[in-house]
Every structure is written in structure tokens, then in C-alpha cells.
PDB file of C-alpha atoms and ligand atoms in Angstrom:
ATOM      1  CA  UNK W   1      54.175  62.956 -96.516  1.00 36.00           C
ATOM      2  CA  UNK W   2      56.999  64.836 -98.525  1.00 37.00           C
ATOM      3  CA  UNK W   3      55.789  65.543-101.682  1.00 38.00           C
ATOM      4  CA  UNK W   4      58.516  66.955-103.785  1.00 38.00           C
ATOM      5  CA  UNK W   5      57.254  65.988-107.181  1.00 40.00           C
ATOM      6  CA  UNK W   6      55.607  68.454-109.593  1.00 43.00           C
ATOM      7  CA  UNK W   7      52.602  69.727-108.302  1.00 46.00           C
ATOM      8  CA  UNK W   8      50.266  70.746-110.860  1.00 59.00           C
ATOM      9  CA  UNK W   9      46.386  71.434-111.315  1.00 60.00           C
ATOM     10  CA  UNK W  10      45.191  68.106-111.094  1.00 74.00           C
ATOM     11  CA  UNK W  11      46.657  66.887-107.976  1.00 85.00           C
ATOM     12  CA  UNK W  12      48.772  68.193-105.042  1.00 81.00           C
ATOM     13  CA  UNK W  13      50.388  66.697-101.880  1.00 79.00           C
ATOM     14  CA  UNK W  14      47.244  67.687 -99.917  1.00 84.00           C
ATOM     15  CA  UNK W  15      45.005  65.582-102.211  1.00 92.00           C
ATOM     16  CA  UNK W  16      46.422  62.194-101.109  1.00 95.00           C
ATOM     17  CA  UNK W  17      45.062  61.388 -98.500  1.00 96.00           C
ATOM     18  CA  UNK W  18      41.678  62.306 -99.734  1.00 96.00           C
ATOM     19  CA  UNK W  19      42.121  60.309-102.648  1.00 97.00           C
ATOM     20  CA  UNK W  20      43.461  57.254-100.420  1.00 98.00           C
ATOM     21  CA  UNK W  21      40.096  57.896 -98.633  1.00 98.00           C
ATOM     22  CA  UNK W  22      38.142  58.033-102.187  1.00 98.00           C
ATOM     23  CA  UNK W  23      39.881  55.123-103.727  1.00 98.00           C
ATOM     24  CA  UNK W  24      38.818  52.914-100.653  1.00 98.00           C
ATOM     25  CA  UNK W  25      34.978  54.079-100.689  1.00 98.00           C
ATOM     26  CA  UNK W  26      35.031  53.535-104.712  1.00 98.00           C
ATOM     27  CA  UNK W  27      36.689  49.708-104.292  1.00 98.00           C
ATOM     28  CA  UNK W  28      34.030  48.961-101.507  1.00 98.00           C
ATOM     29  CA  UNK W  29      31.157  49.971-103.740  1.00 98.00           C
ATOM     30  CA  UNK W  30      32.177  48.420-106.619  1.00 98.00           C
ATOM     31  CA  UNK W  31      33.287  45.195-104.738  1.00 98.00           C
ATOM     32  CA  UNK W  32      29.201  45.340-103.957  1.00 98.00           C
ATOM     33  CA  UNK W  33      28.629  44.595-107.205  1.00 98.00           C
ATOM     34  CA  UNK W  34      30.841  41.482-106.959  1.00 98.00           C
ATOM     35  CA  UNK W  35      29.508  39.987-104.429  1.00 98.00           C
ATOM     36  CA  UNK W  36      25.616  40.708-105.889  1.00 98.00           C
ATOM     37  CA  UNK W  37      27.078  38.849-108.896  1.00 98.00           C
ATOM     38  CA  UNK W  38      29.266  35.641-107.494  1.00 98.00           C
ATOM     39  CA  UNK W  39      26.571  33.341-107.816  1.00 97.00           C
ATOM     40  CA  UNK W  40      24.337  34.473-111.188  1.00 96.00           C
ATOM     41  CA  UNK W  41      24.855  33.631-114.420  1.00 95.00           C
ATOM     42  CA  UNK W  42      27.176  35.798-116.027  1.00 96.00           C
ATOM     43  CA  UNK W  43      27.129  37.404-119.540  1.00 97.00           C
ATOM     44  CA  UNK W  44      30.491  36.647-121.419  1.00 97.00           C
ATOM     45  CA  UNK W  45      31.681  39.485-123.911  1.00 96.00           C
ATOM     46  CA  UNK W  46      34.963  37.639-124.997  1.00 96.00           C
ATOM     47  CA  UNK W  47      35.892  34.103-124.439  1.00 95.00           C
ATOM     48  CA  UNK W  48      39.561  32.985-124.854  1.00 95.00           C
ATOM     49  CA  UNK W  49      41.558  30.002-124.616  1.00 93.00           C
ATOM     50  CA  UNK W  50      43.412  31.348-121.232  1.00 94.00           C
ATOM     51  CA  UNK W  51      40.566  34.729-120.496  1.00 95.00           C
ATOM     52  CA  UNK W  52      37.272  35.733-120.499  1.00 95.00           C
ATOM     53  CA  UNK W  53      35.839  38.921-120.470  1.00 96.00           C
ATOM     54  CA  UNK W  54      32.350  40.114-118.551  1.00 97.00           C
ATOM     55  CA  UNK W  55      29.849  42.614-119.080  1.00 97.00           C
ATOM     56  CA  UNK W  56      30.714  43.226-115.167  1.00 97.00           C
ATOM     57  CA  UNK W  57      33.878  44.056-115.876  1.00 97.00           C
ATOM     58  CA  UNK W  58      32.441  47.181-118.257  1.00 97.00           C
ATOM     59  CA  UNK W  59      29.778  47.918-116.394  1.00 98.00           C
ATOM     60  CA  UNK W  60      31.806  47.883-112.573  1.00 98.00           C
ATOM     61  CA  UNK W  61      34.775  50.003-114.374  1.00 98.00           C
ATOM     62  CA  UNK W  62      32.230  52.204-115.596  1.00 98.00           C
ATOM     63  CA  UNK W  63      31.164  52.677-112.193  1.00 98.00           C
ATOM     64  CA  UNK W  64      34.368  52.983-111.108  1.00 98.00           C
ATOM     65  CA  UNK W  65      35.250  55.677-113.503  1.00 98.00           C
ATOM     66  CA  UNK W  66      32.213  57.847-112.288  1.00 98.00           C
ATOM     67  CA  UNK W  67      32.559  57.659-108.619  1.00 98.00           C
ATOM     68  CA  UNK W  68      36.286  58.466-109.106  1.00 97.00           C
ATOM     69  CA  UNK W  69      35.653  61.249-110.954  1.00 95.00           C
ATOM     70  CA  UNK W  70      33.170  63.145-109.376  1.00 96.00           C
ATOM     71  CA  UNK W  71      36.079  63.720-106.663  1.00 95.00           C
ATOM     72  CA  UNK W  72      38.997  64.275-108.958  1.00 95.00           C
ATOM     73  CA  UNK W  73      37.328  65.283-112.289  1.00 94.00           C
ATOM     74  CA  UNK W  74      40.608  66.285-113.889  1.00 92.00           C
ATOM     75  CA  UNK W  75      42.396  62.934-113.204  1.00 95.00           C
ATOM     76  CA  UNK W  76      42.258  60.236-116.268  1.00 96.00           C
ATOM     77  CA  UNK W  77      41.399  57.024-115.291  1.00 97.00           C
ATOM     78  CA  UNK W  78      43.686  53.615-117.238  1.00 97.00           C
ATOM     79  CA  UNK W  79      41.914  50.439-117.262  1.00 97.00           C
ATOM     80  CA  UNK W  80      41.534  47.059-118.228  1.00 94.00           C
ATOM     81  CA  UNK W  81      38.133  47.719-119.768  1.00 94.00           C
ATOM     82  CA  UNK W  82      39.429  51.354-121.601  1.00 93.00           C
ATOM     83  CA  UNK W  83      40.481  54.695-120.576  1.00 95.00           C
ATOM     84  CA  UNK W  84      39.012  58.097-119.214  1.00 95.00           C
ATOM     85  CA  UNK W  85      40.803  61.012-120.448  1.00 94.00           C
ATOM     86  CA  UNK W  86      44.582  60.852-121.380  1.00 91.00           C
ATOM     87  CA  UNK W  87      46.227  58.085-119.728  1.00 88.00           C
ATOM     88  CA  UNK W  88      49.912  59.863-120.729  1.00 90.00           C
ATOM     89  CA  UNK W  89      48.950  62.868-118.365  1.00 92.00           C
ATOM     90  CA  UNK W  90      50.544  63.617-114.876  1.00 93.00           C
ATOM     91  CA  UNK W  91      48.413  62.042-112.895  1.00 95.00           C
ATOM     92  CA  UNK W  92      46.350  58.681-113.209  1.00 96.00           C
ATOM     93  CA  UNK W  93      43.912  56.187-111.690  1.00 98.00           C
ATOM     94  CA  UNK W  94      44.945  52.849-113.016  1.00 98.00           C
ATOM     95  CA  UNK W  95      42.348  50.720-112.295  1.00 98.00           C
ATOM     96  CA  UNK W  96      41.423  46.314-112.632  1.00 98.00           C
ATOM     97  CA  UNK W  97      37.727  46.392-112.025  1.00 98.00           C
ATOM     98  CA  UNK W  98      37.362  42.621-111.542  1.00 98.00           C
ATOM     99  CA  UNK W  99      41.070  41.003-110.694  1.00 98.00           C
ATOM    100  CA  UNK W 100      40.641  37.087-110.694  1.00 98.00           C
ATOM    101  CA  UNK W 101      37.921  37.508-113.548  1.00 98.00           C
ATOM    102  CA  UNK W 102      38.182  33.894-114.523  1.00 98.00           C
ATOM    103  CA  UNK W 103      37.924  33.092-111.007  1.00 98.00           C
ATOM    104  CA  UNK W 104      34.409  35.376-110.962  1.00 98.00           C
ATOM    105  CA  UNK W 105      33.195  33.524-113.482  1.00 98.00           C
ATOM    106  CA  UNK W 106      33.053  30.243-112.172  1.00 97.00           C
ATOM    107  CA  UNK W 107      31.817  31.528-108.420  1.00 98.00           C
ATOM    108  CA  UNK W 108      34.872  30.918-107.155  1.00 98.00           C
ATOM    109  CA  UNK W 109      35.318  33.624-104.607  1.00 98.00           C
ATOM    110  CA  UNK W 110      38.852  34.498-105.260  1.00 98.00           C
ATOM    111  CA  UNK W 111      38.585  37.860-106.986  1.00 98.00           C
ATOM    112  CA  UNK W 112      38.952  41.843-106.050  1.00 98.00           C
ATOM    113  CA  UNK W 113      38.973  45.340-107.042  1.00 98.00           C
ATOM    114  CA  UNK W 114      42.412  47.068-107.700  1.00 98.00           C
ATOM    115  CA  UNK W 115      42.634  50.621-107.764  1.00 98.00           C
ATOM    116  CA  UNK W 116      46.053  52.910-107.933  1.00 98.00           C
ATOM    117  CA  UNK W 117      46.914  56.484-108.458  1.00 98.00           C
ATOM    118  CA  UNK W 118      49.800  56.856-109.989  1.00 97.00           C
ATOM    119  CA  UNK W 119      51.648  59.894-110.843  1.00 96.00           C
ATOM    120  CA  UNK W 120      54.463  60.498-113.727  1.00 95.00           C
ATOM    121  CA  UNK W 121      57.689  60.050-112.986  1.00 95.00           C
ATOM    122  CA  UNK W 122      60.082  63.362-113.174  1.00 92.00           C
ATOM    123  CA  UNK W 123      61.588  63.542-116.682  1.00 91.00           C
ATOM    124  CA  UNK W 124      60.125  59.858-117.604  1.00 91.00           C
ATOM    125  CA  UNK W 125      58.083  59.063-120.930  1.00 87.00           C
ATOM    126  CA  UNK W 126      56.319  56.353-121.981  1.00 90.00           C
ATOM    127  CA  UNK W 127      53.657  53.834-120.550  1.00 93.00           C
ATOM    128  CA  UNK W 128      55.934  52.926-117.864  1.00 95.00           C
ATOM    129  CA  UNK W 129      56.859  56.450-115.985  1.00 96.00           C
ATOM    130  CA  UNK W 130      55.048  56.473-113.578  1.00 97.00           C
ATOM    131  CA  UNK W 131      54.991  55.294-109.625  1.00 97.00           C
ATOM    132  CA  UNK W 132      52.000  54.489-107.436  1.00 98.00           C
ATOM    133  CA  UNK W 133      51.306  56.834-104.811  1.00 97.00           C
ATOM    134  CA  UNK W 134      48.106  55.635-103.741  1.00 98.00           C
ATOM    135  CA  UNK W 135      46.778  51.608-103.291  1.00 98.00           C
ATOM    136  CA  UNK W 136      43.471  49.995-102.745  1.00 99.00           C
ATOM    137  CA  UNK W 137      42.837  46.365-102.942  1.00 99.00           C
ATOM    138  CA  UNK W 138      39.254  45.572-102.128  1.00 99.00           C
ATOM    139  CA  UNK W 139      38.186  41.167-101.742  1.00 99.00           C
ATOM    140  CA  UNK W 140      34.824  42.162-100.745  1.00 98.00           C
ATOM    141  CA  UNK W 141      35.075  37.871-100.052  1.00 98.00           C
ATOM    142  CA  UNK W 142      36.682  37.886 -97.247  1.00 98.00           C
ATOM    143  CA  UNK W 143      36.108  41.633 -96.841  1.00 98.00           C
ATOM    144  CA  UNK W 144      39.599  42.538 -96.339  1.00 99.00           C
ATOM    145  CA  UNK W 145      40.224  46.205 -97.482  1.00 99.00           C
ATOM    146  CA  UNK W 146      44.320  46.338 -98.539  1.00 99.00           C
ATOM    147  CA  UNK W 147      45.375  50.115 -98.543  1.00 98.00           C
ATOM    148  CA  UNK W 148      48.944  51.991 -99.065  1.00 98.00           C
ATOM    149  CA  UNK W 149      50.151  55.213 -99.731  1.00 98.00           C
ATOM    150  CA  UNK W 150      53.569  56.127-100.576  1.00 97.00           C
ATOM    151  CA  UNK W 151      56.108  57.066 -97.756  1.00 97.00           C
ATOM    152  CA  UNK W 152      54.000  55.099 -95.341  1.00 98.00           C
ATOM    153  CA  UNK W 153      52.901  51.464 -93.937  1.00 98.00           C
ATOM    154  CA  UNK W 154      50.877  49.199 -96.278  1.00 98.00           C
ATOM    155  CA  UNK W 155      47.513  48.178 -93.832  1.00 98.00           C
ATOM    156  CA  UNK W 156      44.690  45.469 -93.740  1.00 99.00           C
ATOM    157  CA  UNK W 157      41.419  46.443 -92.467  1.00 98.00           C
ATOM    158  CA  UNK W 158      43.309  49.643 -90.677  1.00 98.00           C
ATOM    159  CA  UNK W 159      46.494  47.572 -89.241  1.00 98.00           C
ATOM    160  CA  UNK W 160      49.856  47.621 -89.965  1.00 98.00           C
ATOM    161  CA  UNK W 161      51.261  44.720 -92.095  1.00 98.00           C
ATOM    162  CA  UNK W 162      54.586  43.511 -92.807  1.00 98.00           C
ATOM    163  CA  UNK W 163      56.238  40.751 -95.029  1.00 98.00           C
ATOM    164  CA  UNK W 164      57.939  36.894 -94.211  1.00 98.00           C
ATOM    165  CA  UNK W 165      61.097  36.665 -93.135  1.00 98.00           C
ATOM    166  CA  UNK W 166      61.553  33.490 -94.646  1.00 98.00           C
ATOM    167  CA  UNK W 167      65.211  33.300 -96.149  1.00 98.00           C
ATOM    168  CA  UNK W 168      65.482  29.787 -97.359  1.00 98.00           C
ATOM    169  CA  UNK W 169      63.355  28.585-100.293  1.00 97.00           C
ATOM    170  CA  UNK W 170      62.862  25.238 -99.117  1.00 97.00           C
ATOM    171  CA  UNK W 171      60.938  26.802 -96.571  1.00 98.00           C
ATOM    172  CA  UNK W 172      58.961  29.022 -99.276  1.00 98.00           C
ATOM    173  CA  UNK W 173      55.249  29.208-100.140  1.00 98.00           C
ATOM    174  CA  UNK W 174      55.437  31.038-103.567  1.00 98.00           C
ATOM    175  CA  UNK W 175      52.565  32.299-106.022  1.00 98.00           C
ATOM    176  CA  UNK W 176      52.869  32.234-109.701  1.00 98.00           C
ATOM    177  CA  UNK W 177      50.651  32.768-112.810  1.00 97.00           C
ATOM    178  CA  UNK W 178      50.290  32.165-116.185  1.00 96.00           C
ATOM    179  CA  UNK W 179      48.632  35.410-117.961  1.00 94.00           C
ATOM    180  CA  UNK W 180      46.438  34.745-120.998  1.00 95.00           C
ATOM    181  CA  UNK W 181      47.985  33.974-124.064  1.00 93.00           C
ATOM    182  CA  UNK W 182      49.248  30.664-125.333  1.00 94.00           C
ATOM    183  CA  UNK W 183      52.863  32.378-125.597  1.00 93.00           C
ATOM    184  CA  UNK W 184      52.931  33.253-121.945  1.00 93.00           C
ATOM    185  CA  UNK W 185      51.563  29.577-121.168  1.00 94.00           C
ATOM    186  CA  UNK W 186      54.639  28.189-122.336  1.00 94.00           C
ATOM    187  CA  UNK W 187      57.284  31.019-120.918  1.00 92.00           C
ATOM    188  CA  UNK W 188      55.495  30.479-117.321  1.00 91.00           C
ATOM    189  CA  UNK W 189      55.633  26.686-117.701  1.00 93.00           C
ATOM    190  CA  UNK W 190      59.461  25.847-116.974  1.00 93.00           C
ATOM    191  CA  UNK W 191      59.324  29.040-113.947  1.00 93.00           C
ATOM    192  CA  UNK W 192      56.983  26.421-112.348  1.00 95.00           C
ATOM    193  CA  UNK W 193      58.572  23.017-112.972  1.00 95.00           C
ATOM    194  CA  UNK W 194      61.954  24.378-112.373  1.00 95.00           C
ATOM    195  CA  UNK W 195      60.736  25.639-108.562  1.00 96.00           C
ATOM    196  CA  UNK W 196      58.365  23.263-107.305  1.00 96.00           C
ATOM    197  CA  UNK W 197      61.082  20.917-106.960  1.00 94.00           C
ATOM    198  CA  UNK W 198      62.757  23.747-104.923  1.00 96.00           C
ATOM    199  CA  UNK W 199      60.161  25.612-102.985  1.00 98.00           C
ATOM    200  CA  UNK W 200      57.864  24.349-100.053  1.00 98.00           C
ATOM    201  CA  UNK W 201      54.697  24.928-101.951  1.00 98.00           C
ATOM    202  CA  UNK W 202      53.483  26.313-105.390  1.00 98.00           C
ATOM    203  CA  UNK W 203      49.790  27.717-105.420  1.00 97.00           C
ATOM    204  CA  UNK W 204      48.438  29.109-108.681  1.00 97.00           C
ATOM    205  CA  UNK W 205      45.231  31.511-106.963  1.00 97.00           C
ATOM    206  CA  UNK W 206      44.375  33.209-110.196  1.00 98.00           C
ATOM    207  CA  UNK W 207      44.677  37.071-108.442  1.00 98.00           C
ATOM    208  CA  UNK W 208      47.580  39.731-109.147  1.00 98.00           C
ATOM    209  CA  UNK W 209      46.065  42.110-107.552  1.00 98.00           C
ATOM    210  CA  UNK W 210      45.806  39.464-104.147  1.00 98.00           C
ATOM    211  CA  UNK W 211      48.866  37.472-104.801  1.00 98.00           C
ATOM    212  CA  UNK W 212      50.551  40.954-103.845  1.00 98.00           C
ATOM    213  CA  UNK W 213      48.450  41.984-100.691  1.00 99.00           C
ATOM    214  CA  UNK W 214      49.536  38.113 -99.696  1.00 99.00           C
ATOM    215  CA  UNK W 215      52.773  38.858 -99.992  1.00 98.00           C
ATOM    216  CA  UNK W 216      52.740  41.983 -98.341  1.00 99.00           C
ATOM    217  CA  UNK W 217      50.924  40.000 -95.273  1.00 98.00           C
ATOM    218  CA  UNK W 218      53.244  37.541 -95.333  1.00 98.00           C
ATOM    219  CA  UNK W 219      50.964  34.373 -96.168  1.00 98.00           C
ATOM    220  CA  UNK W 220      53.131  34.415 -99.029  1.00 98.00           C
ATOM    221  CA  UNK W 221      56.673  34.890 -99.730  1.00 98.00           C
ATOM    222  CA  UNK W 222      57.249  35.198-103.152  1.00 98.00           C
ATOM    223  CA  UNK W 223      55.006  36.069-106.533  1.00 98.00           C
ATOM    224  CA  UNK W 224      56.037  35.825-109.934  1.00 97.00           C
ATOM    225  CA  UNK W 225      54.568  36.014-113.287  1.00 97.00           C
ATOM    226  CA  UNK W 226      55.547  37.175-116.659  1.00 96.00           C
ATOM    227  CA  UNK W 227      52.960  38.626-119.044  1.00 96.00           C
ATOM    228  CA  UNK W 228      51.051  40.207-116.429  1.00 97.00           C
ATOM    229  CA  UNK W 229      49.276  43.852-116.288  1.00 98.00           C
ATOM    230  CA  UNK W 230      49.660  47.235-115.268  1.00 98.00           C
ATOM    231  CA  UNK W 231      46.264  47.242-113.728  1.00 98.00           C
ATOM    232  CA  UNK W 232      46.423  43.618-112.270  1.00 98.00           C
ATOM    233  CA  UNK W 233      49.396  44.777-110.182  1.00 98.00           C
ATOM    234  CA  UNK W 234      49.522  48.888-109.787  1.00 98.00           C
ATOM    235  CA  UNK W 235      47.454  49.103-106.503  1.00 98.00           C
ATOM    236  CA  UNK W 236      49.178  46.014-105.033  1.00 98.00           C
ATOM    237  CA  UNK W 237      53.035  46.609-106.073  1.00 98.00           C
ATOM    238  CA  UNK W 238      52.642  49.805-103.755  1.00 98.00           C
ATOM    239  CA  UNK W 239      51.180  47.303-101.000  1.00 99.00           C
ATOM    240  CA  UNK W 240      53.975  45.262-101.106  1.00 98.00           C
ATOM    241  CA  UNK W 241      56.188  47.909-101.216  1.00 98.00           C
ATOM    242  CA  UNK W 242      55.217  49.793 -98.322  1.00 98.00           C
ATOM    243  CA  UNK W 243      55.134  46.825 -96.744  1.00 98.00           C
ATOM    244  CA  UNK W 244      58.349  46.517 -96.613  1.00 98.00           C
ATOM    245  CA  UNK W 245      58.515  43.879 -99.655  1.00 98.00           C
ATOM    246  CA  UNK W 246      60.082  44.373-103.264  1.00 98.00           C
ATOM    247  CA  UNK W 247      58.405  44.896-106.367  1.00 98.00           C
ATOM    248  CA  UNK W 248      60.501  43.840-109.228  1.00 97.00           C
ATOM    249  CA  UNK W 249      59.470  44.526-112.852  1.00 97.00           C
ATOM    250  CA  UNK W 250      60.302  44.196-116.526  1.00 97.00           C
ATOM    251  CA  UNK W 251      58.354  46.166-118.933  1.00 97.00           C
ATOM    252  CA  UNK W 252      58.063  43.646-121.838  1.00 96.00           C
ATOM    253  CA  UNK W 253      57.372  44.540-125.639  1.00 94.00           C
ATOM    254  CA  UNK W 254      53.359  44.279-125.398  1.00 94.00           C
ATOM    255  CA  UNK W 255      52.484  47.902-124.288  1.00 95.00           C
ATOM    256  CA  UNK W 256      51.344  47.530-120.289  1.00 96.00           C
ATOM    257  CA  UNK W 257      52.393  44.147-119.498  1.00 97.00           C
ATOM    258  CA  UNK W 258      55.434  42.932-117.276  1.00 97.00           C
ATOM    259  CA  UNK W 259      57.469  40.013-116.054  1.00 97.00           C
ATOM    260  CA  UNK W 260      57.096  40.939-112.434  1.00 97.00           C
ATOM    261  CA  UNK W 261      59.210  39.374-109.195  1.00 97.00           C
ATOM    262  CA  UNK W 262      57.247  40.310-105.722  1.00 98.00           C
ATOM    263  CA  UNK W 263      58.983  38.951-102.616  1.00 98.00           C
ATOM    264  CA  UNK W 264      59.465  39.285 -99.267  1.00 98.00           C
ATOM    265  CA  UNK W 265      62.909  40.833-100.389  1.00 98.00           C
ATOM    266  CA  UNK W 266      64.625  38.103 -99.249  1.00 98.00           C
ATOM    267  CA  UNK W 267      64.676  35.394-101.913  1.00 97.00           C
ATOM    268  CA  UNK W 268      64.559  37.049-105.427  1.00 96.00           C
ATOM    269  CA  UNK W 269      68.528  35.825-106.189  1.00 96.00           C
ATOM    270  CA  UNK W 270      67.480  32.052-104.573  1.00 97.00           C
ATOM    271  CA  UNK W 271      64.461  32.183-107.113  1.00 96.00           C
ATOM    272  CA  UNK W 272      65.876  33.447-110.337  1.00 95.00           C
ATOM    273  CA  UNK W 273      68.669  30.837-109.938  1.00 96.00           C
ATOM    274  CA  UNK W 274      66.680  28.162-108.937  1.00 95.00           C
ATOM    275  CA  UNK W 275      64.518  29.150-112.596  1.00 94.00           C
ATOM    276  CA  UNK W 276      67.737  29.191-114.403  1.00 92.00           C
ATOM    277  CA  UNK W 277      67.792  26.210-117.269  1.00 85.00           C
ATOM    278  CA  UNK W 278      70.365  23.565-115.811  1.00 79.00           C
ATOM    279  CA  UNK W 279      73.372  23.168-117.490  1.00 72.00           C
ATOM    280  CA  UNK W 280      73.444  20.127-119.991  1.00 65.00           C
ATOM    281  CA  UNK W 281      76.491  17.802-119.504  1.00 50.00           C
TER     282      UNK W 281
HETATM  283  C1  LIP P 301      44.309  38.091-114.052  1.00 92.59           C
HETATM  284  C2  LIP P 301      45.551  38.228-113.184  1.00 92.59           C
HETATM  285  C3  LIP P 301      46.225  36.876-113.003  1.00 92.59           C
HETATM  286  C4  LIP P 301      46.627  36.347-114.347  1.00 92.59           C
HETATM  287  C5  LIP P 301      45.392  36.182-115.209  1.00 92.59           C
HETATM  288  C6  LIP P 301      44.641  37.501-115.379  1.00 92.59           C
HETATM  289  P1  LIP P 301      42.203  39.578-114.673  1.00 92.59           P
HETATM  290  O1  LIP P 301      43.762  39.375-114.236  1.00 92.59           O
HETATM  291  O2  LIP P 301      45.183  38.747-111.950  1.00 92.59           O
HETATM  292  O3  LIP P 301      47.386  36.992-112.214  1.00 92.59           O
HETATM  293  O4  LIP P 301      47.294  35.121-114.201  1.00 92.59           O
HETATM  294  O5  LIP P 301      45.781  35.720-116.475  1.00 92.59           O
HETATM  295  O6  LIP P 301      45.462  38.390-116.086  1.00 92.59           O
HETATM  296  O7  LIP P 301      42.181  39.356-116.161  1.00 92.59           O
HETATM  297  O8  LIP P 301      41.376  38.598-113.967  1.00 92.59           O
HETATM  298  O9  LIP P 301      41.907  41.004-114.330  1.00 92.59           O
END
């Protein structure tokens, strides 16, 4: 891999595959905690109209944030449950310990862990400067370990995958979601009236993290979603994208969140026009 970036003391070129290697093992232990966990009763820290949060999700990010650690002790860690360490520096895990956490909640076995390295772009600042060098997705469900790394192919389980080809959007399966907040409710709303009438098939699967390993397997073709995470999506925007897919994103006002487009790089124009208000008469 051609690593021209700034090297510096927390990570260098020859780290990446050993942190590819790290990130998986970390995912597959945590996701062990998931699957302990599907059934039981779960203990609720926050309960919102559109979100809930779970003890799980502190206690798996916690272990998450160890594990990682103990193998690259000078890299922060960014999460939904709180940071490690600086999460401006050069170098970062960004990590969604429990992606589908409303899913969790109810048993429903749609849920995984998302973990990303990301390192700062040259000359960027702010929240958003950064790129994804390293991907795990782990749906310890279906056990199906998603994996990228910059510069080469995204894989499931250890083979190659590649996005659709699907060019037409009548002939489109497409993912959306409606993030959390009553606000975002109501901005996702029309995106989903507006295409079902256009598109094959709408499914709503409750996963960021999974809509965008989908995509990259081509059981999807298209993903969209506006209020959505950094962690939620980090590990699986590089998926996509090394799978040969495109990962379009916004940054929006609220610090870390994004109206995101993930396709099969074939049908974002077809998707944003078929979203467009129609003209009155
Ligand atoms: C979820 C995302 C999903 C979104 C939910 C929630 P979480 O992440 O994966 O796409 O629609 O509102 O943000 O909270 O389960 O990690």
C-alpha cells in the first residue's frame, strides 16, 4: 500500500495491516458480547422518542477501547458512547459499539460492531478531515466479518466483493433511515415518499453500519440518510468504497452527523432527482 501521508509516532504505513488484523479480532470479541445479550433483558440508560441508549453500549465500547489500545496505545479512540484521548489528533479509531441499537433492544438480530481508523487529512481541520484507512464491520448474527483497507478490495468473510450494476431505478432495491430526532423524522419523510413510487423496493433495516456492507455486496444498490453519524458509517463508507461503490457525504451543522448518499455509483443523479419536490402547476 502507498502510504504517502504524514507518518508520525502514532502510526506508520507498516502498522496497517496490523491494525486491519486488530480491528477484526476487537469487532469479533465485542460482537460476543452481542450475541450473549440478544435475548436478556436489557438495562436502558436513555430512552428517546426515535433512540435508546444501553448500558451495553458503555460497557462493549469500553471494551472496545481497551483491547484497541493495548495494540496502539497512542491512538485516540471517537465514539458513540465518548472518547479516548484527543479525537482532533492524527490518527483515530472511530468506533459504533452497537450499530442497530434499537434493533438490539428488541432481539431483533439486525445489529453490528463498526470499527474505523481514520487518519487526518493533509492540511484539513475540523471534525470532518479525516479519511478511513482501515474498516471492520462485525454482524456476529449472521457472522459475516466486513473488512477494507484503503488502496485495496473491500472483503466478506476473506472474499472479494463488489457492488450492483443496476442502472435503472425502477429496477432498484434502496435502503434509507430516519436518524433520531423528530427534525430528521420529518427531513427523511418526503426522501421516502418521493422514491418508493420510483424505486423497486424501499427497506428501512435500522443499520448504517450494514446498510453500507449491503451495498458494497450488492444486495443493495443504494443507501441514503440524512442526520446520520460519523461512527454509524466510518468503517462501512471505506467498505463501500473499496468496493468499488461511492460514498457521498454532507457534513451538516450538528458536529459529527451527515446527510450521506451510498450507491452502487450508478444511480446517485436518478435518486436525487427522483427526491426533488415536483414542480407545482
Ligand atoms: C443507528 C443507525 C441507523 C439510524 C438510527 C441510529 P445506532 O445507529 O445505524 O441508520 O437510522 O437512527 O442512528 O444508534 O444504533 O448506533
Amino acid at each position: 500500500m502507498d502510504c504517502t501521508w504524514g507518518l508520525d509516532d502514532t502510526v506508520n504505513a507498516s502498522d496497517i495491516p496490523k491494525a486491519l488484523r486488530c480491528a477484526t479480532r476487537v469487532a469479533r470479541r465485542a460482537g460476543s458480547l452481542l450475541l450473549r445479550h440478544l435475548a436478556a433483558p436489557k438495562r436502558i440508560d436513555l430512552k428517546a422518542h426515535h433512540d435508546i441508549k444501553l448500558e451495553l453500549d458503555r460497557r462493549t465500547q469500553r471494551l472496545i477501547e481497551r483491547l484497541l489500545r493495548r495494540e496502539f496505545p497512542n491512538v485516540s479512540v471517537l465514539g458513540e458512547e465518548g472518547n479516548v484521548g484527543d479525537p482532533a489528533a492524527a490518527w483515530r479509531w472511530v468506533v459504533d459499539p452497537i450499530d442497530g441499537t434499537v434493533n438490539f433492544t428488541r432481539g431483533i438480530p439486525h445489529a453490528c460492531v463498526s470499527i474505523a481508523l481514520q487518519r487526518r487529512l493533509p492540511g484539513s481541520s475540523g471534525w470532518d478531515g479525516y479519511e478511513s484507512v482501515v474498516g471492520v464491520v462485525w454482524d456476529p448474527f449472521l457472522e459475516e466479518m466486513w473488512t477494507a483497507r484503503r488502496g485495496a478490495r473491500a472483503h466478506l468473510n476473506g472474499r472479494v466483493i463488489a457492488v450492483s450494476d443496476t442502472r435503472q431505478l425502477r429496477d432498484a432495491v434502496v435502503t434509507l433511515g430516519f436518524a433520531k430526532s423528530a427534525a430528521s423524522v420529518r427531513r427523511n419523510l418526503p426522501v421516502f415518499s418521493r422514491l418508493c413510487s420510483r424505486v423497486m423496493k424501499v427497506r428501512i433495516m435500522g443499520s448504517a453500519a450494514l446498510a453500507l456492507a449491503w451495498t458494497a455486496a450488492g444486495r443493495l444498490d443504494a443507501y441514503r440518510e440524512e442526520g446520520i453519524c460519523l461512527w454509524d458509517i466510518a468503517a462501512g463508507g471505506l467498505i463501500l468504497e473499496c468496493a468499488g461503490g461511492e460514498f457521498h457525504r454532507e457534513p451538516l451543522s450538528q458536529r459529527f452527523t451527515y446527510r450521506l448518499w451510498a450507491t452502487n455509483g450508478l444511480l446517485r443523479g436518478q435518486l436525487e432527482r427522483a427526491i426533488k419536490p415536483s414542480r407545482r402547476r
